[in-house]
Structure formats: C-alpha cells, structure tokens
Amino acid sequence: MTEQHHHQSTRGEPRVALVTCAELSDLDPDERLLFAPLTGRGVSVTVAVWDDPAVDWAAYDLVVIRSPWDYALRRDEFVAWADTVPRLVNPADVVRWNTDKRYLGELSAAGVPTVPTGWVLPGESWEPPATHGEYVVKPAVSAGSQDTGRYDLADPGHRELATAHVRRLSRAGRVTMVQPYLTAVDTAGETALLYLAGPDGLRFSHAIRKGPMLTGPDLGPDGLYKVEDISSRAATPDQLAVAERALAAVPGGSERLLYARVDLIPGPDGSPVLVELELTEPSLFLGYADGAPGRLAEAILTHLSHPR
C-alpha cells in the first residue's frame, strides 16, 4: 500500500500529502519528525508515492514534495505529474526549472556566485581540460549524488574514466555537467542553509555542515542516495548574503516557496559559491536544529491558510 495515513481524518481537518517514492514509502527518519508537529496542529497527514495511479491528489488541501528520489531517470514523467497536481509545493513550474541543473547558468547570469560549470549535450564530444586539477562529472538531472564522480586529471587513468563517464551519460541521452572540484570542501565541508515559509515569505531556519562525499570516479549505482556526514553549523553573514541573492533570482519569486535549501562551498578565495539551489525534494535536516520540525509544520499551515 503506497498511501499511509498518520492521523485519523475528521471533518474540517486540513489534509496534507507528503510525497515520496516507492523505495521510501514511509519517508526517511528525518522527514518522519514532521508527523507529530503536523498532527498536533490538527492536520491529517498522508504519505503517498508520486507515481501511484491510485492516489487522488485533488483530495488534499496541500501536496508537499519530500523524497521522490527515483525521478532522475524519468524526469519528464515526474514534471508531467507535477503539472497535474493541484496545490503542489513547491509549485510545478519551480519543479520543472529546478530539476535540471542548467538553472545554475541562469543564476550565474543573474550575478549569483556559482561553481563554474561546463555543459555537454547528448551527442557532443568532450575532452578533459588540458589543465590538471580535479573535476566533478555528473548529470544535469540527478538526485542523491547518483552518477557523480571526482576525477584527478593529472592521472591518465582518471582522464580516461572521466571521458568514459561523460560518454556513458551522453549515450543515455543525459546532459552532463563538468565542474572544477573545490578543494575547500575537504576541510570546510559543504554548508546547507535551510529556509522555510513564513507569513511574509521564506525565512532562514537553520544550517548544517555536510562532510566531503566524492572520493573518486563514479563506479556505478550504490543505492537511492549516498549516506551523508551531517552536523549542525552556524551560517555566516557571507553565506546568508549569497543565499539571499540566489533566492531573489528564482523565477516567479521565492515568496511562493514552502522551503528552499541553498548549498554552498568556499571558492578558491574563500568566499562562498553556490553548488546547488534545492527547491524540489531536498533533505531539510529537521533533526539538526531545535524547533525545525515545528517550523516546517508552521510553514505548511501558512500555505494552507494563505495559498500562494
């Protein structure tokens, strides 16, 4: 059964669906922290799988995307599904824009400091840069760090593996992104800034540190997502400033969003640069900040009472 009810619905209670995939049919432990604060606020909560044809999405007052992490190989189907769901957050047009990481080019053009990124379209040839250094190769549509590898281009073997990685993605009809590996992540880690909706738009909630995850070339599938090394972190003014610039550049305005996650790494000069702006199905790391599950529940109530 792919719809799971976590509160007995009664007349007048708002109904909220939390969207996941069949492989995580009861969400992951961090996301389950949302159940108690929602039901405690009088909300009927259901967990539903996005591609289950039996789900009546119109029956819900709000449909909240959480962990449909199997969509990467069928993004067109996922985006088409989003277009059919009334009262979806984040909205379907944001899902369409944000599930293809070519949005990074738009944010860079808008003045947001981002990791320099090259793009290889299906059928295009690609040669590793002549300059040595480490590079990251990954698909433009991905979730959970799947199909992502790190390559040291001073190593002839790695150059061959990087070329083969791009070729493999191209053969599968996928756009490839190639980025320099920012070595500061090995010491500083990656900082994720979490924003949740308030009455007047997104508000900063909390931040976490992710340890380095990419240890070498992509060696093929190893699960739905890679296990992350997470700890709490205080956001700096520089990080908050970059996050605000990124959110200000979201098409249609960030005030429509229920949540946002801004992933940053120190660039070569130490200033934060954007790695990803996660607006579709980000882990929100609710267990790493006091009150975060309650703040997300309040954000959901805000969207229920003031649809955007």
PDB file of C-alpha atoms in Angstrom:
ATOM      1  CA  MET A   1       0.000   0.000   0.000  1.00  0.00           C
ATOM      2  CA  THR A   2       1.526   3.315  -1.020  1.00  0.00           C
ATOM      3  CA  GLU A   3      -0.760   5.760   0.787  1.00  0.00           C
ATOM      4  CA  GLN A   4      -0.148   5.708   4.538  1.00  0.00           C
ATOM      5  CA  HIS A   5      -2.299   7.732   6.919  1.00  0.00           C
ATOM      6  CA  HIS A   6      -0.683   9.045  10.077  1.00  0.00           C
ATOM      7  CA  HIS A   7      -3.727  10.740  11.577  1.00  0.00           C
ATOM      8  CA  GLN A   8      -7.383   9.838  11.536  1.00  0.00           C
ATOM      9  CA  SER A   9      -9.072  12.393   9.329  1.00  0.00           C
ATOM     10  CA  THR A  10     -12.174  14.137  10.636  1.00  0.00           C
ATOM     11  CA  ARG A  11     -14.473  16.659   9.004  1.00  0.00           C
ATOM     12  CA  GLY A  12     -12.855  20.071   8.800  1.00  0.00           C
ATOM     13  CA  GLU A  13      -9.267  18.931   9.248  1.00  0.00           C
ATOM     14  CA  PRO A  14      -6.888  20.071   6.513  1.00  0.00           C
ATOM     15  CA  ARG A  15      -5.440  17.139   4.599  1.00  0.00           C
ATOM     16  CA  VAL A  16      -1.781  17.169   3.612  1.00  0.00           C
ATOM     17  CA  ALA A  17       0.035  14.597   1.472  1.00  0.00           C
ATOM     18  CA  LEU A  18       3.789  14.146   1.852  1.00  0.00           C
ATOM     19  CA  VAL A  19       5.174  12.892  -1.466  1.00  0.00           C
ATOM     20  CA  THR A  20       7.806  10.185  -1.643  1.00  0.00           C
ATOM     21  CA  CYS A  21       8.842   7.239  -3.846  1.00  0.00           C
ATOM     22  CA  ALA A  22       8.041   3.542  -3.532  1.00  0.00           C
ATOM     23  CA  GLU A  23      11.501   2.780  -2.152  1.00  0.00           C
ATOM     24  CA  LEU A  24      10.883   5.173   0.765  1.00  0.00           C
ATOM     25  CA  SER A  25       7.180   4.529   1.224  1.00  0.00           C
ATOM     26  CA  ASP A  26       7.133   5.827   4.813  1.00  0.00           C
ATOM     27  CA  LEU A  27       9.725   8.593   4.306  1.00  0.00           C
ATOM     28  CA  ASP A  28      13.167   8.610   5.878  1.00  0.00           C
ATOM     29  CA  PRO A  29      13.633   9.091   9.655  1.00  0.00           C
ATOM     30  CA  ASP A  30      14.411  12.809   9.435  1.00  0.00           C
ATOM     31  CA  GLU A  31      11.245  13.530   7.480  1.00  0.00           C
ATOM     32  CA  ARG A  32       9.118  11.498   9.889  1.00  0.00           C
ATOM     33  CA  LEU A  33       9.920  14.140  12.520  1.00  0.00           C
ATOM     34  CA  LEU A  34       7.259  16.247  10.790  1.00  0.00           C
ATOM     35  CA  PHE A  35       4.377  13.914  11.664  1.00  0.00           C
ATOM     36  CA  ALA A  36       3.979  14.880  15.340  1.00  0.00           C
ATOM     37  CA  PRO A  37       4.023  18.672  14.914  1.00  0.00           C
ATOM     38  CA  LEU A  38       1.576  18.472  11.995  1.00  0.00           C
ATOM     39  CA  THR A  39      -0.900  16.148  13.664  1.00  0.00           C
ATOM     40  CA  GLY A  40      -0.521  18.155  16.878  1.00  0.00           C
ATOM     41  CA  ARG A  41      -1.689  21.197  14.912  1.00  0.00           C
ATOM     42  CA  GLY A  42      -4.798  19.399  13.705  1.00  0.00           C
ATOM     43  CA  VAL A  43      -3.550  18.389  10.259  1.00  0.00           C
ATOM     44  CA  SER A  44      -4.364  14.995   8.748  1.00  0.00           C
ATOM     45  CA  VAL A  45      -1.140  13.618   7.218  1.00  0.00           C
ATOM     46  CA  THR A  46      -0.810  11.035   4.455  1.00  0.00           C
ATOM     47  CA  VAL A  47       2.369   9.698   2.875  1.00  0.00           C
ATOM     48  CA  ALA A  48       1.851   8.994  -0.841  1.00  0.00           C
ATOM     49  CA  VAL A  49       4.046   7.747  -3.675  1.00  0.00           C
ATOM     50  CA  TRP A  50       4.220  10.187  -6.580  1.00  0.00           C
ATOM     51  CA  ASP A  51       3.725   7.662  -9.394  1.00  0.00           C
ATOM     52  CA  ASP A  52       0.965   5.642  -7.719  1.00  0.00           C
ATOM     53  CA  PRO A  53      -2.017   5.934 -10.096  1.00  0.00           C
ATOM     54  CA  ALA A  54      -4.453   5.176  -7.262  1.00  0.00           C
ATOM     55  CA  VAL A  55      -3.731   8.413  -5.378  1.00  0.00           C
ATOM     56  CA  ASP A  56      -6.351  11.151  -5.727  1.00  0.00           C
ATOM     57  CA  TRP A  57      -4.136  14.227  -5.417  1.00  0.00           C
ATOM     58  CA  ALA A  58      -7.109  16.565  -5.703  1.00  0.00           C
ATOM     59  CA  ALA A  59      -8.386  15.224  -2.380  1.00  0.00           C
ATOM     60  CA  TYR A  60      -5.647  17.071  -0.467  1.00  0.00           C
ATOM     61  CA  ASP A  61      -5.540  20.657   0.684  1.00  0.00           C
ATOM     62  CA  LEU A  62      -1.773  20.691   0.144  1.00  0.00           C
ATOM     63  CA  VAL A  63       0.631  18.268  -1.539  1.00  0.00           C
ATOM     64  CA  VAL A  64       4.191  18.615  -0.222  1.00  0.00           C
ATOM     65  CA  ILE A  65       7.059  17.107  -2.234  1.00  0.00           C
ATOM     66  CA  ARG A  66       9.515  15.383   0.087  1.00  0.00           C
ATOM     67  CA  SER A  67      11.515  12.385  -1.176  1.00  0.00           C
ATOM     68  CA  PRO A  68      10.594  11.245  -4.712  1.00  0.00           C
ATOM     69  CA  TRP A  69      14.264  10.485  -5.242  1.00  0.00           C
ATOM     70  CA  ASP A  70      13.745   7.960  -8.039  1.00  0.00           C
ATOM     71  CA  TYR A  71      12.683  10.595 -10.599  1.00  0.00           C
ATOM     72  CA  ALA A  72      16.105  11.382 -12.090  1.00  0.00           C
ATOM     73  CA  LEU A  73      15.931   8.770 -14.856  1.00  0.00           C
ATOM     74  CA  ARG A  74      12.364   9.769 -15.767  1.00  0.00           C
ATOM     75  CA  ARG A  75      12.259  13.475 -15.148  1.00  0.00           C
ATOM     76  CA  ASP A  76       9.775  14.122 -17.975  1.00  0.00           C
ATOM     77  CA  GLU A  77       7.276  11.808 -16.300  1.00  0.00           C
ATOM     78  CA  PHE A  78       7.865  13.475 -12.920  1.00  0.00           C
ATOM     79  CA  VAL A  79       7.440  17.003 -14.285  1.00  0.00           C
ATOM     80  CA  ALA A  80       4.298  15.943 -16.144  1.00  0.00           C
ATOM     81  CA  TRP A  81       2.952  14.503 -12.875  1.00  0.00           C
ATOM     82  CA  ALA A  82       3.689  17.770 -11.056  1.00  0.00           C
ATOM     83  CA  ASP A  83       1.714  19.675 -13.687  1.00  0.00           C
ATOM     84  CA  THR A  84      -1.391  17.628 -12.830  1.00  0.00           C
ATOM     85  CA  VAL A  85      -1.303  18.128  -9.050  1.00  0.00           C
ATOM     86  CA  PRO A  86      -3.373  20.976  -7.615  1.00  0.00           C
ATOM     87  CA  ARG A  87      -1.986  22.795  -4.551  1.00  0.00           C
ATOM     88  CA  LEU A  88       1.528  21.403  -5.008  1.00  0.00           C
ATOM     89  CA  VAL A  89       4.501  22.811  -3.141  1.00  0.00           C
ATOM     90  CA  ASN A  90       6.870  23.690  -4.298  1.00  0.00           C
ATOM     91  CA  PRO A  91       4.884  24.633  -7.452  1.00  0.00           C
ATOM     92  CA  ALA A  92       5.109  22.654 -10.692  1.00  0.00           C
ATOM     93  CA  ASP A  93       6.846  25.426 -12.654  1.00  0.00           C
ATOM     94  CA  VAL A  94       9.544  25.561  -9.958  1.00  0.00           C
ATOM     95  CA  VAL A  95       9.878  21.764 -10.163  1.00  0.00           C
ATOM     96  CA  ARG A  96      10.375  21.984 -13.936  1.00  0.00           C
ATOM     97  CA  TRP A  97      13.016  24.727 -13.597  1.00  0.00           C
ATOM     98  CA  ASN A  98      14.859  23.263 -10.624  1.00  0.00           C
ATOM     99  CA  THR A  99      15.115  19.598 -11.635  1.00  0.00           C
ATOM    100  CA  ASP A 100      17.507  20.456 -14.472  1.00  0.00           C
ATOM    101  CA  LYS A 101      20.699  21.913 -13.029  1.00  0.00           C
ATOM    102  CA  ARG A 102      21.158  24.141 -16.060  1.00  0.00           C
ATOM    103  CA  TYR A 103      19.358  26.655 -13.834  1.00  0.00           C
ATOM    104  CA  LEU A 104      22.869  27.301 -12.435  1.00  0.00           C
ATOM    105  CA  GLY A 105      23.684  29.141 -15.658  1.00  0.00           C
ATOM    106  CA  GLU A 106      20.690  31.435 -15.139  1.00  0.00           C
ATOM    107  CA  LEU A 107      21.681  32.154 -11.548  1.00  0.00           C
ATOM    108  CA  SER A 108      25.259  32.886 -12.593  1.00  0.00           C
ATOM    109  CA  ALA A 109      23.993  35.286 -15.265  1.00  0.00           C
ATOM    110  CA  ALA A 110      21.905  36.980 -12.558  1.00  0.00           C
ATOM    111  CA  GLY A 111      25.054  37.673 -10.563  1.00  0.00           C
ATOM    112  CA  VAL A 112      24.916  34.805  -8.080  1.00  0.00           C
ATOM    113  CA  PRO A 113      28.425  33.434  -7.402  1.00  0.00           C
ATOM    114  CA  THR A 114      28.274  29.808  -8.595  1.00  0.00           C
ATOM    115  CA  VAL A 115      30.710  26.985  -9.244  1.00  0.00           C
ATOM    116  CA  PRO A 116      31.992  27.394 -12.837  1.00  0.00           C
ATOM    117  CA  THR A 117      30.161  24.778 -14.885  1.00  0.00           C
ATOM    118  CA  GLY A 118      30.568  23.392 -18.369  1.00  0.00           C
ATOM    119  CA  TRP A 119      27.764  21.533 -20.143  1.00  0.00           C
ATOM    120  CA  VAL A 120      27.968  18.596 -22.561  1.00  0.00           C
ATOM    121  CA  LEU A 121      24.800  17.858 -24.514  1.00  0.00           C
ATOM    122  CA  PRO A 122      23.962  14.333 -25.697  1.00  0.00           C
ATOM    123  CA  GLY A 123      25.920  13.547 -28.846  1.00  0.00           C
ATOM    124  CA  GLU A 124      28.585  16.206 -28.250  1.00  0.00           C
ATOM    125  CA  SER A 125      32.186  15.106 -27.912  1.00  0.00           C
ATOM    126  CA  TRP A 126      34.170  16.086 -24.825  1.00  0.00           C
ATOM    127  CA  GLU A 127      37.832  16.063 -23.952  1.00  0.00           C
ATOM    128  CA  PRO A 128      39.086  16.633 -20.396  1.00  0.00           C
ATOM    129  CA  PRO A 129      40.604  20.105 -19.872  1.00  0.00           C
ATOM    130  CA  ALA A 130      44.311  20.230 -20.643  1.00  0.00           C
ATOM    131  CA  THR A 131      44.947  21.885 -17.294  1.00  0.00           C
ATOM    132  CA  HIS A 132      45.476  19.471 -14.453  1.00  0.00           C
ATOM    133  CA  GLY A 133      43.345  19.545 -11.345  1.00  0.00           C
ATOM    134  CA  GLU A 134      40.338  17.705 -10.024  1.00  0.00           C
ATOM    135  CA  TYR A 135      36.950  17.881 -11.700  1.00  0.00           C
ATOM    136  CA  VAL A 136      33.446  16.647 -10.914  1.00  0.00           C
ATOM    137  CA  VAL A 137      31.337  14.981 -13.613  1.00  0.00           C
ATOM    138  CA  LYS A 138      27.614  14.466 -13.064  1.00  0.00           C
ATOM    139  CA  PRO A 139      24.301  14.563 -14.926  1.00  0.00           C
ATOM    140  CA  ALA A 140      22.285  17.770 -15.071  1.00  0.00           C
ATOM    141  CA  VAL A 141      19.297  15.808 -13.767  1.00  0.00           C
ATOM    142  CA  SER A 142      20.172  13.823 -10.670  1.00  0.00           C
ATOM    143  CA  ALA A 143      19.271  13.237  -7.041  1.00  0.00           C
ATOM    144  CA  GLY A 144      21.151  11.795  -4.099  1.00  0.00           C
ATOM    145  CA  SER A 145      24.616  12.302  -5.689  1.00  0.00           C
ATOM    146  CA  GLN A 146      23.971   9.431  -8.083  1.00  0.00           C
ATOM    147  CA  ASP A 147      26.079   9.088 -11.280  1.00  0.00           C
ATOM    148  CA  THR A 148      28.558  11.608  -9.844  1.00  0.00           C
ATOM    149  CA  GLY A 149      32.338  11.175  -9.905  1.00  0.00           C
ATOM    150  CA  ARG A 150      35.508  13.043  -8.959  1.00  0.00           C
ATOM    151  CA  TYR A 151      38.499  12.837 -11.288  1.00  0.00           C
ATOM    152  CA  ASP A 152      42.137  13.907 -10.930  1.00  0.00           C
ATOM    153  CA  LEU A 153      43.066  14.966 -14.459  1.00  0.00           C
ATOM    154  CA  ALA A 154      46.782  14.664 -13.693  1.00  0.00           C
ATOM    155  CA  ASP A 155      46.162  10.899 -13.654  1.00  0.00           C
ATOM    156  CA  PRO A 156      45.883   9.428 -17.177  1.00  0.00           C
ATOM    157  CA  GLY A 157      43.609   6.688 -15.857  1.00  0.00           C
ATOM    158  CA  HIS A 158      41.257   9.248 -14.356  1.00  0.00           C
ATOM    159  CA  ARG A 159      41.215  11.182 -17.627  1.00  0.00           C
ATOM    160  CA  GLU A 160      40.042   8.039 -19.393  1.00  0.00           C
ATOM    161  CA  LEU A 161      37.440   7.326 -16.720  1.00  0.00           C
ATOM    162  CA  ALA A 162      36.123  10.909 -16.856  1.00  0.00           C
ATOM    163  CA  THR A 163      35.796  10.678 -20.636  1.00  0.00           C
ATOM    164  CA  ALA A 164      34.004   7.344 -20.322  1.00  0.00           C
ATOM    165  CA  HIS A 165      31.668   8.812 -17.679  1.00  0.00           C
ATOM    166  CA  VAL A 166      30.642  11.665 -19.991  1.00  0.00           C
ATOM    167  CA  ARG A 167      30.221   9.243 -22.884  1.00  0.00           C
ATOM    168  CA  ARG A 168      28.050   6.943 -20.758  1.00  0.00           C
ATOM    169  CA  LEU A 169      25.738   9.795 -19.771  1.00  0.00           C
ATOM    170  CA  SER A 170      25.611  11.057 -23.355  1.00  0.00           C
ATOM    171  CA  ARG A 171      24.651   7.622 -24.678  1.00  0.00           C
ATOM    172  CA  ALA A 172      21.796   7.597 -22.180  1.00  0.00           C
ATOM    173  CA  GLY A 173      20.565  10.915 -23.593  1.00  0.00           C
ATOM    174  CA  ARG A 174      21.554  12.873 -20.493  1.00  0.00           C
ATOM    175  CA  VAL A 175      23.142  16.318 -20.287  1.00  0.00           C
ATOM    176  CA  THR A 176      26.463  16.256 -18.419  1.00  0.00           C
ATOM    177  CA  MET A 177      27.853  18.986 -16.189  1.00  0.00           C
ATOM    178  CA  VAL A 178      31.589  19.342 -15.530  1.00  0.00           C
ATOM    179  CA  GLN A 179      32.845  21.448 -12.647  1.00  0.00           C
ATOM    180  CA  PRO A 180      36.224  22.058 -11.012  1.00  0.00           C
ATOM    181  CA  TYR A 181      36.404  20.268  -7.664  1.00  0.00           C
ATOM    182  CA  LEU A 182      36.526  22.869  -4.913  1.00  0.00           C
ATOM    183  CA  THR A 183      39.171  21.524  -2.559  1.00  0.00           C
ATOM    184  CA  ALA A 184      37.914  23.599   0.388  1.00  0.00           C
ATOM    185  CA  VAL A 185      35.130  21.047   0.758  1.00  0.00           C
ATOM    186  CA  ASP A 186      37.731  18.566   2.050  1.00  0.00           C
ATOM    187  CA  THR A 187      38.299  20.718   5.134  1.00  0.00           C
ATOM    188  CA  ALA A 188      35.391  23.152   5.455  1.00  0.00           C
ATOM    189  CA  GLY A 189      32.780  20.792   4.069  1.00  0.00           C
ATOM    190  CA  GLU A 190      29.624  21.998   2.363  1.00  0.00           C
ATOM    191  CA  THR A 191      27.147  24.299   4.086  1.00  0.00           C
ATOM    192  CA  ALA A 192      23.424  23.879   3.508  1.00  0.00           C
ATOM    193  CA  LEU A 193      21.208  26.807   4.506  1.00  0.00           C
ATOM    194  CA  LEU A 194      17.572  25.860   5.090  1.00  0.00           C
ATOM    195  CA  TYR A 195      14.723  28.304   4.509  1.00  0.00           C
ATOM    196  CA  LEU A 196      11.069  27.740   5.426  1.00  0.00           C
ATOM    197  CA  ALA A 197       7.974  29.754   4.604  1.00  0.00           C
ATOM    198  CA  GLY A 198       6.709  32.397   6.987  1.00  0.00           C
ATOM    199  CA  PRO A 199       3.797  34.837   6.676  1.00  0.00           C
ATOM    200  CA  ASP A 200       5.905  37.196   4.567  1.00  0.00           C
ATOM    201  CA  GLY A 201       7.897  34.682   2.515  1.00  0.00           C
ATOM    202  CA  LEU A 202      10.910  32.494   3.143  1.00  0.00           C
ATOM    203  CA  ARG A 203      12.773  32.794   6.427  1.00  0.00           C
ATOM    204  CA  PHE A 204      16.142  31.359   7.347  1.00  0.00           C
ATOM    205  CA  SER A 205      15.625  28.372   9.672  1.00  0.00           C
ATOM    206  CA  HIS A 206      18.958  26.634  10.275  1.00  0.00           C
ATOM    207  CA  ALA A 207      22.171  25.436   8.657  1.00  0.00           C
ATOM    208  CA  ILE A 208      24.114  22.180   8.591  1.00  0.00           C
ATOM    209  CA  ARG A 209      27.555  21.028   7.509  1.00  0.00           C
ATOM    210  CA  LYS A 210      27.973  18.152   5.076  1.00  0.00           C
ATOM    211  CA  GLY A 211      31.303  16.382   5.001  1.00  0.00           C
ATOM    212  CA  PRO A 212      33.035  15.660   1.682  1.00  0.00           C
ATOM    213  CA  MET A 213      31.290  12.870  -0.215  1.00  0.00           C
ATOM    214  CA  LEU A 214      33.128  12.427  -3.509  1.00  0.00           C
ATOM    215  CA  THR A 215      36.167  10.217  -3.082  1.00  0.00           C
ATOM    216  CA  GLY A 216      36.850   9.253  -6.683  1.00  0.00           C
ATOM    217  CA  PRO A 217      35.428   8.114 -10.008  1.00  0.00           C
ATOM    218  CA  ASP A 218      31.824   7.066 -10.405  1.00  0.00           C
ATOM    219  CA  LEU A 219      31.682   3.292 -10.110  1.00  0.00           C
ATOM    220  CA  GLY A 220      28.005   2.783 -10.776  1.00  0.00           C
ATOM    221  CA  PRO A 221      24.834   2.579  -8.675  1.00  0.00           C
ATOM    222  CA  ASP A 222      25.150   2.103  -4.925  1.00  0.00           C
ATOM    223  CA  GLY A 223      21.632   2.859  -3.702  1.00  0.00           C
ATOM    224  CA  LEU A 224      18.981   5.541  -3.958  1.00  0.00           C
ATOM    225  CA  TYR A 225      21.244   8.126  -2.311  1.00  0.00           C
ATOM    226  CA  LYS A 226      24.669   8.345  -0.715  1.00  0.00           C
ATOM    227  CA  VAL A 227      24.926   8.445   3.071  1.00  0.00           C
ATOM    228  CA  GLU A 228      25.992  11.889   4.256  1.00  0.00           C
ATOM    229  CA  ASP A 229      28.099  13.048   7.206  1.00  0.00           C
ATOM    230  CA  ILE A 230      25.917  15.791   8.737  1.00  0.00           C
ATOM    231  CA  SER A 231      26.396  18.122  11.690  1.00  0.00           C
ATOM    232  CA  SER A 232      24.878  21.413  12.826  1.00  0.00           C
ATOM    233  CA  ARG A 233      26.541  24.638  11.725  1.00  0.00           C
ATOM    234  CA  ALA A 234      26.069  28.370  12.241  1.00  0.00           C
ATOM    235  CA  ALA A 235      25.631  30.297   8.995  1.00  0.00           C
ATOM    236  CA  THR A 236      27.939  33.261   8.373  1.00  0.00           C
ATOM    237  CA  PRO A 237      26.807  36.669   7.077  1.00  0.00           C
ATOM    238  CA  ASP A 238      28.607  35.998   3.768  1.00  0.00           C
ATOM    239  CA  GLN A 239      26.776  32.700   3.334  1.00  0.00           C
ATOM    240  CA  LEU A 240      23.416  34.261   4.153  1.00  0.00           C
ATOM    241  CA  ALA A 241      24.072  37.050   1.647  1.00  0.00           C
ATOM    242  CA  VAL A 242      24.790  34.595  -1.186  1.00  0.00           C
ATOM    243  CA  ALA A 243      21.716  32.546  -0.258  1.00  0.00           C
ATOM    244  CA  GLU A 244      19.516  35.643  -0.362  1.00  0.00           C
ATOM    245  CA  ARG A 245      20.872  36.558  -3.797  1.00  0.00           C
ATOM    246  CA  ALA A 246      20.141  33.077  -5.099  1.00  0.00           C
ATOM    247  CA  LEU A 247      16.596  33.074  -3.712  1.00  0.00           C
ATOM    248  CA  ALA A 248      15.951  36.545  -5.138  1.00  0.00           C
ATOM    249  CA  ALA A 249      16.705  35.167  -8.614  1.00  0.00           C
ATOM    250  CA  VAL A 250      14.150  32.314  -8.501  1.00  0.00           C
ATOM    251  CA  PRO A 251      11.744  32.685 -11.448  1.00  0.00           C
ATOM    252  CA  GLY A 252       8.311  33.775 -10.269  1.00  0.00           C
ATOM    253  CA  GLY A 253       9.606  34.839  -6.869  1.00  0.00           C
ATOM    254  CA  SER A 254      10.709  32.910  -3.804  1.00  0.00           C
ATOM    255  CA  GLU A 255       7.704  34.031  -1.754  1.00  0.00           C
ATOM    256  CA  ARG A 256       5.708  31.171  -3.346  1.00  0.00           C
ATOM    257  CA  LEU A 257       8.035  28.531  -1.937  1.00  0.00           C
ATOM    258  CA  LEU A 258       7.400  26.308   1.081  1.00  0.00           C
ATOM    259  CA  TYR A 259      11.072  25.505   1.521  1.00  0.00           C
ATOM    260  CA  ALA A 260      14.463  26.047  -0.043  1.00  0.00           C
ATOM    261  CA  ARG A 261      17.932  24.683   0.568  1.00  0.00           C
ATOM    262  CA  VAL A 262      20.993  26.619  -0.548  1.00  0.00           C
ATOM    263  CA  ASP A 263      24.187  24.538  -0.795  1.00  0.00           C
ATOM    264  CA  LEU A 264      27.456  26.481  -0.613  1.00  0.00           C
ATOM    265  CA  ILE A 265      31.188  25.672  -0.683  1.00  0.00           C
ATOM    266  CA  PRO A 266      34.084  28.104  -0.204  1.00  0.00           C
ATOM    267  CA  GLY A 267      35.567  29.079  -3.566  1.00  0.00           C
ATOM    268  CA  PRO A 268      39.306  29.483  -4.260  1.00  0.00           C
ATOM    269  CA  ASP A 269      39.354  32.841  -2.441  1.00  0.00           C
ATOM    270  CA  GLY A 270      37.342  31.527   0.496  1.00  0.00           C
ATOM    271  CA  SER A 271      34.116  33.313  -0.443  1.00  0.00           C
ATOM    272  CA  PRO A 272      31.002  31.107  -0.592  1.00  0.00           C
ATOM    273  CA  VAL A 273      29.831  29.959  -4.014  1.00  0.00           C
ATOM    274  CA  LEU A 274      26.591  28.209  -4.888  1.00  0.00           C
ATOM    275  CA  VAL A 275      26.771  24.495  -5.641  1.00  0.00           C
ATOM    276  CA  GLU A 276      23.037  23.837  -5.850  1.00  0.00           C
ATOM    277  CA  LEU A 277      19.752  25.575  -5.070  1.00  0.00           C
ATOM    278  CA  GLU A 278      17.458  22.760  -3.961  1.00  0.00           C
ATOM    279  CA  LEU A 279      13.785  23.628  -4.405  1.00  0.00           C
ATOM    280  CA  THR A 280      12.231  20.291  -5.348  1.00  0.00           C
ATOM    281  CA  GLU A 281      12.991  17.415  -2.971  1.00  0.00           C
ATOM    282  CA  PRO A 282      15.778  18.492  -0.604  1.00  0.00           C
ATOM    283  CA  SER A 283      16.543  16.813   2.672  1.00  0.00           C
ATOM    284  CA  LEU A 284      15.742  19.526   5.217  1.00  0.00           C
ATOM    285  CA  PHE A 285      17.760  18.049   8.120  1.00  0.00           C
ATOM    286  CA  LEU A 286      14.973  18.692  10.607  1.00  0.00           C
ATOM    287  CA  GLY A 287      16.725  16.716  13.322  1.00  0.00           C
ATOM    288  CA  TYR A 288      19.750  19.027  13.429  1.00  0.00           C
ATOM    289  CA  ALA A 289      18.115  22.197  14.781  1.00  0.00           C
ATOM    290  CA  ASP A 290      15.845  22.719  17.758  1.00  0.00           C
ATOM    291  CA  GLY A 291      12.334  23.523  16.641  1.00  0.00           C
ATOM    292  CA  ALA A 292      12.896  22.836  12.935  1.00  0.00           C
ATOM    293  CA  PRO A 293      10.087  20.238  12.605  1.00  0.00           C
ATOM    294  CA  GLY A 294       7.685  22.695  14.224  1.00  0.00           C
ATOM    295  CA  ARG A 295       8.836  25.497  11.925  1.00  0.00           C
ATOM    296  CA  LEU A 296       8.141  23.336   8.877  1.00  0.00           C
ATOM    297  CA  ALA A 297       4.719  22.457  10.274  1.00  0.00           C
ATOM    298  CA  GLU A 298       4.018  26.181  10.727  1.00  0.00           C
ATOM    299  CA  ALA A 299       5.226  26.815   7.154  1.00  0.00           C
ATOM    300  CA  ILE A 300       2.735  24.228   5.914  1.00  0.00           C
ATOM    301  CA  LEU A 301      -0.050  25.869   7.936  1.00  0.00           C
ATOM    302  CA  THR A 302       0.914  29.207   6.373  1.00  0.00           C
ATOM    303  CA  HIS A 303       0.439  27.727   2.892  1.00  0.00           C
ATOM    304  CA  LEU A 304      -2.835  26.098   3.934  1.00  0.00           C
ATOM    305  CA  SER A 305      -4.268  29.361   5.227  1.00  0.00           C
ATOM    306  CA  HIS A 306      -2.780  31.643   2.549  1.00  0.00           C
ATOM    307  CA  PRO A 307      -2.397  29.706  -0.735  1.00  0.00           C
ATOM    308  CA  ARG A 308       0.212  31.285  -2.997  1.00  0.00           C
TER     309      ARG A 308
END
